[in-house]
mmCIF file of C-alpha atoms in Angstrom:
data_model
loop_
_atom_site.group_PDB
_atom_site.id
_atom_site.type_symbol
_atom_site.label_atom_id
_atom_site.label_comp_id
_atom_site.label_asym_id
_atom_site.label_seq_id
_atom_site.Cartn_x
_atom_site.Cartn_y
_atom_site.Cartn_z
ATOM 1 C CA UNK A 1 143.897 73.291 53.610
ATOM 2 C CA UNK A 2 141.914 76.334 55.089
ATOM 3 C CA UNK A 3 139.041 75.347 57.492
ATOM 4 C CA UNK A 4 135.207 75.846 56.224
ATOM 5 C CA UNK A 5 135.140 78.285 59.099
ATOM 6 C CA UNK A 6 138.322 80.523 58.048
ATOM 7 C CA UNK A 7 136.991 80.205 54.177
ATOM 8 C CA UNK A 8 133.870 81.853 55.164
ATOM 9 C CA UNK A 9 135.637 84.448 57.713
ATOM 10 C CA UNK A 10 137.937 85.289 54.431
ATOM 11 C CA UNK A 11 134.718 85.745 52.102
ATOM 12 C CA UNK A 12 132.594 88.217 54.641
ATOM 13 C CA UNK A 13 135.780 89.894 54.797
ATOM 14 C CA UNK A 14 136.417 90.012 51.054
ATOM 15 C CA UNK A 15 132.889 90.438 50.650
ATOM 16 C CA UNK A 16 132.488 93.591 53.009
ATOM 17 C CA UNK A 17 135.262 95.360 51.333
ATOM 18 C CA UNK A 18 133.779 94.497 48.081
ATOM 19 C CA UNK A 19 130.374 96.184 48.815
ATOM 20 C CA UNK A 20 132.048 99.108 49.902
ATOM 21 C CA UNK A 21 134.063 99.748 47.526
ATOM 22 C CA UNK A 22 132.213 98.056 43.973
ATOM 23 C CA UNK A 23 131.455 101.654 42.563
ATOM 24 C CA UNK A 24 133.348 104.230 41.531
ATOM 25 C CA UNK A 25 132.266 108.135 43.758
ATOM 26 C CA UNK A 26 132.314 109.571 40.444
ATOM 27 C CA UNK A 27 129.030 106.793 38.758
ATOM 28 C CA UNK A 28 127.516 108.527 36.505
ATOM 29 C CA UNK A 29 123.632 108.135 36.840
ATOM 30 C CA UNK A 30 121.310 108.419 34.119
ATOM 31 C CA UNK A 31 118.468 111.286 34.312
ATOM 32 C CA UNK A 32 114.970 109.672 34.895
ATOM 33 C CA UNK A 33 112.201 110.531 32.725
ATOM 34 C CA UNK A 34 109.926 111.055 36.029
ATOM 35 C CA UNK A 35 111.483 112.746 38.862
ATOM 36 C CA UNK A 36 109.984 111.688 42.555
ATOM 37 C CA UNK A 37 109.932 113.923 45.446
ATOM 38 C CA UNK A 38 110.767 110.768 47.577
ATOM 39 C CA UNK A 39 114.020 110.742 49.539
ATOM 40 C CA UNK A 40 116.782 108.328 48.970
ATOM 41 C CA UNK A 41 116.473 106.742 52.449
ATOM 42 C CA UNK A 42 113.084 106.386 51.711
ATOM 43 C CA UNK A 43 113.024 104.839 48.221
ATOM 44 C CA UNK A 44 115.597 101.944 49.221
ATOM 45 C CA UNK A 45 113.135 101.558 52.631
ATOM 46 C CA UNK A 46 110.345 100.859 49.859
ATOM 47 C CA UNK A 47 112.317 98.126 47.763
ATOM 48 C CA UNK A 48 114.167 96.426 50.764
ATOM 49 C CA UNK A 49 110.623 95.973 51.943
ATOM 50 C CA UNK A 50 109.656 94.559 48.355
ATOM 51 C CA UNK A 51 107.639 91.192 47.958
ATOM 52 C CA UNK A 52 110.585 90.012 45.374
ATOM 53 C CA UNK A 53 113.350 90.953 47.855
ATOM 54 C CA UNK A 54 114.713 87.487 49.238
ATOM 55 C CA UNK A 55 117.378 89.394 52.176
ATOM 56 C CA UNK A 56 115.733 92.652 53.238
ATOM 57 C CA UNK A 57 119.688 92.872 55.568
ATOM 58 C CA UNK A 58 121.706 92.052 52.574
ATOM 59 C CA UNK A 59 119.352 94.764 50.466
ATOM 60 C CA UNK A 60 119.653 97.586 52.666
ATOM 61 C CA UNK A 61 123.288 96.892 53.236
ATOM 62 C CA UNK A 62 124.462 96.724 49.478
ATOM 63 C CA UNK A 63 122.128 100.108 48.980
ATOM 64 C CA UNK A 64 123.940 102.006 52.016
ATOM 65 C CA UNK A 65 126.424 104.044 49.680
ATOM 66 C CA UNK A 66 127.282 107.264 48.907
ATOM 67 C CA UNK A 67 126.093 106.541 45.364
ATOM 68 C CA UNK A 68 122.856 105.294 46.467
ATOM 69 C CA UNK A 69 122.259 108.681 48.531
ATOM 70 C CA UNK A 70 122.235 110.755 45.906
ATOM 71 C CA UNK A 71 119.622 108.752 43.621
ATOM 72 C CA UNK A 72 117.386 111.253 43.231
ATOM 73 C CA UNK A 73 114.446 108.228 41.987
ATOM 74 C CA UNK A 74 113.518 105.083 41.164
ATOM 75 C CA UNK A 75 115.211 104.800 37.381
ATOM 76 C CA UNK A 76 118.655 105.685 38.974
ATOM 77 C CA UNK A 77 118.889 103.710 42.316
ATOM 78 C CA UNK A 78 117.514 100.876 39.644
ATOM 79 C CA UNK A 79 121.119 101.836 37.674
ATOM 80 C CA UNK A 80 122.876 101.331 40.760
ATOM 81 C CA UNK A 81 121.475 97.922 41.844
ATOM 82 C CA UNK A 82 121.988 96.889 38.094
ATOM 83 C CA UNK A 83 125.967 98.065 38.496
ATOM 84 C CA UNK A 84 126.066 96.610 41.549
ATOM 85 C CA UNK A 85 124.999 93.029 40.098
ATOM 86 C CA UNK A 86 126.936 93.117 37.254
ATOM 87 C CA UNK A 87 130.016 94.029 39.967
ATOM 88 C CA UNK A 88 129.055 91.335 42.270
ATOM 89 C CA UNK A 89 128.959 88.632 38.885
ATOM 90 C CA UNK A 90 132.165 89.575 37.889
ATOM 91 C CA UNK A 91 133.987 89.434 41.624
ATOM 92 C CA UNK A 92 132.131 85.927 41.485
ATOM 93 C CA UNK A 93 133.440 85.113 37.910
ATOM 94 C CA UNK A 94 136.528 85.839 38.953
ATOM 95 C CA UNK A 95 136.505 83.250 41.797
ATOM 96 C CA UNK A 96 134.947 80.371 39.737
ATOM 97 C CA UNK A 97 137.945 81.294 37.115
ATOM 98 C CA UNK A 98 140.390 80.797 39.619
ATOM 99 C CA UNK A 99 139.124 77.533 40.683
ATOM 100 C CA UNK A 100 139.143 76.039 37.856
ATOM 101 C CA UNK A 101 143.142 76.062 37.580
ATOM 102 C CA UNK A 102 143.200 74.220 40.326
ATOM 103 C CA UNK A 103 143.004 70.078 39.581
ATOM 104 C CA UNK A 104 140.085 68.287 39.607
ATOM 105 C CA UNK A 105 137.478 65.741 37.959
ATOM 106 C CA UNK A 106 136.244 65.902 35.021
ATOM 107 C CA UNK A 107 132.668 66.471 35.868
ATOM 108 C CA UNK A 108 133.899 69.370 38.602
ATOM 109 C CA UNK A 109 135.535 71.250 35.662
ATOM 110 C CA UNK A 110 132.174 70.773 33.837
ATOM 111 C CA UNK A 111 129.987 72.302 36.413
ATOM 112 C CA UNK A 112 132.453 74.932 36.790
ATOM 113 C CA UNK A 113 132.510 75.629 33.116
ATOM 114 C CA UNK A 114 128.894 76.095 32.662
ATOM 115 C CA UNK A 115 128.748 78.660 35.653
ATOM 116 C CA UNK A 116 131.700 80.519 34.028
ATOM 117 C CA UNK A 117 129.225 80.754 31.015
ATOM 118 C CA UNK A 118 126.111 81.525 33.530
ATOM 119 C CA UNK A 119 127.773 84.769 35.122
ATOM 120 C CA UNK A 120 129.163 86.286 32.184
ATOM 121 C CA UNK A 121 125.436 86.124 31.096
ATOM 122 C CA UNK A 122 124.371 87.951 34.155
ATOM 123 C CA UNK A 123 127.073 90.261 33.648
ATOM 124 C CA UNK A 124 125.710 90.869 30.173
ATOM 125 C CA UNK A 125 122.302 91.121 31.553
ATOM 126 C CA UNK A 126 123.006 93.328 34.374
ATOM 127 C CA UNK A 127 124.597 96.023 31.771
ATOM 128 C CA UNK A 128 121.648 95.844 29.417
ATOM 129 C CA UNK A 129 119.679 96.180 31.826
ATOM 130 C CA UNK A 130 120.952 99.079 33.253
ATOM 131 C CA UNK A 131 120.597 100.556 29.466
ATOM 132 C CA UNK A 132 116.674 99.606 29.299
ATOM 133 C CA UNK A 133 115.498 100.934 32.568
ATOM 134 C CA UNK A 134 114.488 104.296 31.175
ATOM 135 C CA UNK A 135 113.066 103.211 27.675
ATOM 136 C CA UNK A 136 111.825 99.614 28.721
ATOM 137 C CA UNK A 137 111.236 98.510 31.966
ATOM 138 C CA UNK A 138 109.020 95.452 30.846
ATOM 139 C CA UNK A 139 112.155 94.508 29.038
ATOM 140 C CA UNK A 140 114.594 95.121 31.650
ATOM 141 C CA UNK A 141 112.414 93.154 34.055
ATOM 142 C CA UNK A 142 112.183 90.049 31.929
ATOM 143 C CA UNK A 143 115.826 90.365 31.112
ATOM 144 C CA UNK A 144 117.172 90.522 34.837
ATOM 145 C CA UNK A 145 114.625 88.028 36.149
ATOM 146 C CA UNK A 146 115.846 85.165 33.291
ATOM 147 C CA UNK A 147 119.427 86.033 35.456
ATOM 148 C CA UNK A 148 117.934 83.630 38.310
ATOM 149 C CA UNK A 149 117.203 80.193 36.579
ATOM 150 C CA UNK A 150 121.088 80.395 34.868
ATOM 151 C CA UNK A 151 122.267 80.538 38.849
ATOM 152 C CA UNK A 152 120.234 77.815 40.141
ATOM 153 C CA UNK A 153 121.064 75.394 37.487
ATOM 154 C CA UNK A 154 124.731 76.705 38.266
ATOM 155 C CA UNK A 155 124.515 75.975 41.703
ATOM 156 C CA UNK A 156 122.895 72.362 40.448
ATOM 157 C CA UNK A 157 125.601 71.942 38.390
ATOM 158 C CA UNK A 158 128.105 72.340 41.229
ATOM 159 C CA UNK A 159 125.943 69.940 43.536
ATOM 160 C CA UNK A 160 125.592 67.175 40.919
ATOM 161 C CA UNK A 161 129.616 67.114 40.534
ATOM 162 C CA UNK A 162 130.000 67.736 44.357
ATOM 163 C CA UNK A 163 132.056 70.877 44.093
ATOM 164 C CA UNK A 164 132.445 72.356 47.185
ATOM 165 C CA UNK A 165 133.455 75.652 47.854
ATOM 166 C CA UNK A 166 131.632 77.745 49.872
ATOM 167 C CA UNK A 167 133.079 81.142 47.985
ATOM 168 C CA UNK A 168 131.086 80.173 45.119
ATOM 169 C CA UNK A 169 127.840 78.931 47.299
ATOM 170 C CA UNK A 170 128.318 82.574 48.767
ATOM 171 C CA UNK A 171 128.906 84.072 45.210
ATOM 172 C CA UNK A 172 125.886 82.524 43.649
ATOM 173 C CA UNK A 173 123.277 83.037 46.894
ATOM 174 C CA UNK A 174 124.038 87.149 46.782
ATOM 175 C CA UNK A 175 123.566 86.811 42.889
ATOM 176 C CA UNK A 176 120.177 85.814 43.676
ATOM 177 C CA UNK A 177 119.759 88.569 46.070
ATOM 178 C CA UNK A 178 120.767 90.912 43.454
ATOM 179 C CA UNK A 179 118.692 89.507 40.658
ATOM 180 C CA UNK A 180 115.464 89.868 43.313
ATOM 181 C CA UNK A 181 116.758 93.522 44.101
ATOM 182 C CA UNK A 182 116.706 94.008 40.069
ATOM 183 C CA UNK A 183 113.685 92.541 39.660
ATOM 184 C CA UNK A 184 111.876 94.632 42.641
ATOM 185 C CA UNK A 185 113.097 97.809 40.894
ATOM 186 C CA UNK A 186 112.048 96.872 37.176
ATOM 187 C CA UNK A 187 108.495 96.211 38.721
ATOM 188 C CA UNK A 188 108.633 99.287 40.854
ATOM 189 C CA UNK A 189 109.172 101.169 37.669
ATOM 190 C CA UNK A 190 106.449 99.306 35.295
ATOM 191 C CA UNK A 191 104.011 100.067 38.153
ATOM 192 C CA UNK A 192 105.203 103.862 38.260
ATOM 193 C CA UNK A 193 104.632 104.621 35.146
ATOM 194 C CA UNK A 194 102.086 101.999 33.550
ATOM 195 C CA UNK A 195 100.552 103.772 30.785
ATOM 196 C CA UNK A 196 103.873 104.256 29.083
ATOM 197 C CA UNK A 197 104.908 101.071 28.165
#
């Protein structure tokens, strides 16, 4: 069996080529009903440096891609970060599927089961999101923050039947950094434009 320290050497890895590579060059991005003079570099600066933002590193990592240079405002680097979660929940879904054809208790496959069911709702919620951003960003906040609370009991879940696997501890800790980047930019954009929602 792989050590703790090679399992975690193989997820940054993973990970890293993940983030690079999670979106497609050709994304299409949505046009925003405001358009803000403020450059790309600059609007990430502002939401890394958000009050919701739980890893201003991990934020300003994820957001350092070609797609995320050409957001021309808040409504379509709020796309990305929405694509980008949904990505990141199904690379994790993928991993918690995988575990569970491997043998074990009865109360292991349980937990397991119920986070299966927890990130295919935040892939769900991710894509809707990314849908209500323009028309309803009171929505689309709600709707991405109700993402956290389905992880944590997840990651109770996986305490309570003593799973351990740190791919899915890692899996479920940058979901919540996602889900606080989502929520940062669905606030960002009820605060831009407040009268018309």
């Amino acid at each position: 069996m792989a050590r703790p320290n090679q399992l975690c050497l193989v997820l940054v890895i993973f990970l890293s080529i993940f983030l690079r590579s999670s979106l497609p060059t050709s994304a299409i991005i949505p046009k925003a009903n405001v358009s803000l003079s403020i450059p790309s570099s600059q609007l990430v600066e502002n939401l890394c440096n958000g009050k919701a933002i739980q890893n201003r590193r991990f934020c300003l990592k994820a957001l350092s891609t070609p797609e995320v240079i050409v957001a021309m405002d808040t409504t379509q680097l709020g796309t990305l970060i929405m694509k980008l979660g949904a990505a990141n929940a199904k690379a994790t879904l993928s991993v918690y599927n995988e575990i569970i054809k491997k043998p074990g208790s009865h109360k292991a496959l349980k937990a397991l089961n119920y986070c299966v069911e927890a990130y295919k709702y935040a892939i769900l919620s991710f894509e809707m999101v990314s849908s209500e951003l323009v028309e309803d960003p009171e929505t689309a906040n709600y709707d991405v923050a109700v993402i956290g609370p389905e992880i944590a009991n997840c990651e109770k879940e996986l305490i309570n039947a003593k799973v351990q696997a740190p791919r899915l501890l890692a899996g479920n800790l940058f979901m919540k950094y996602y889900v606080s980047m989502g929520y940062e930019i669905t606030s960002t954009l009820e605060l831009e434009n407040p009268n018309e929602y």
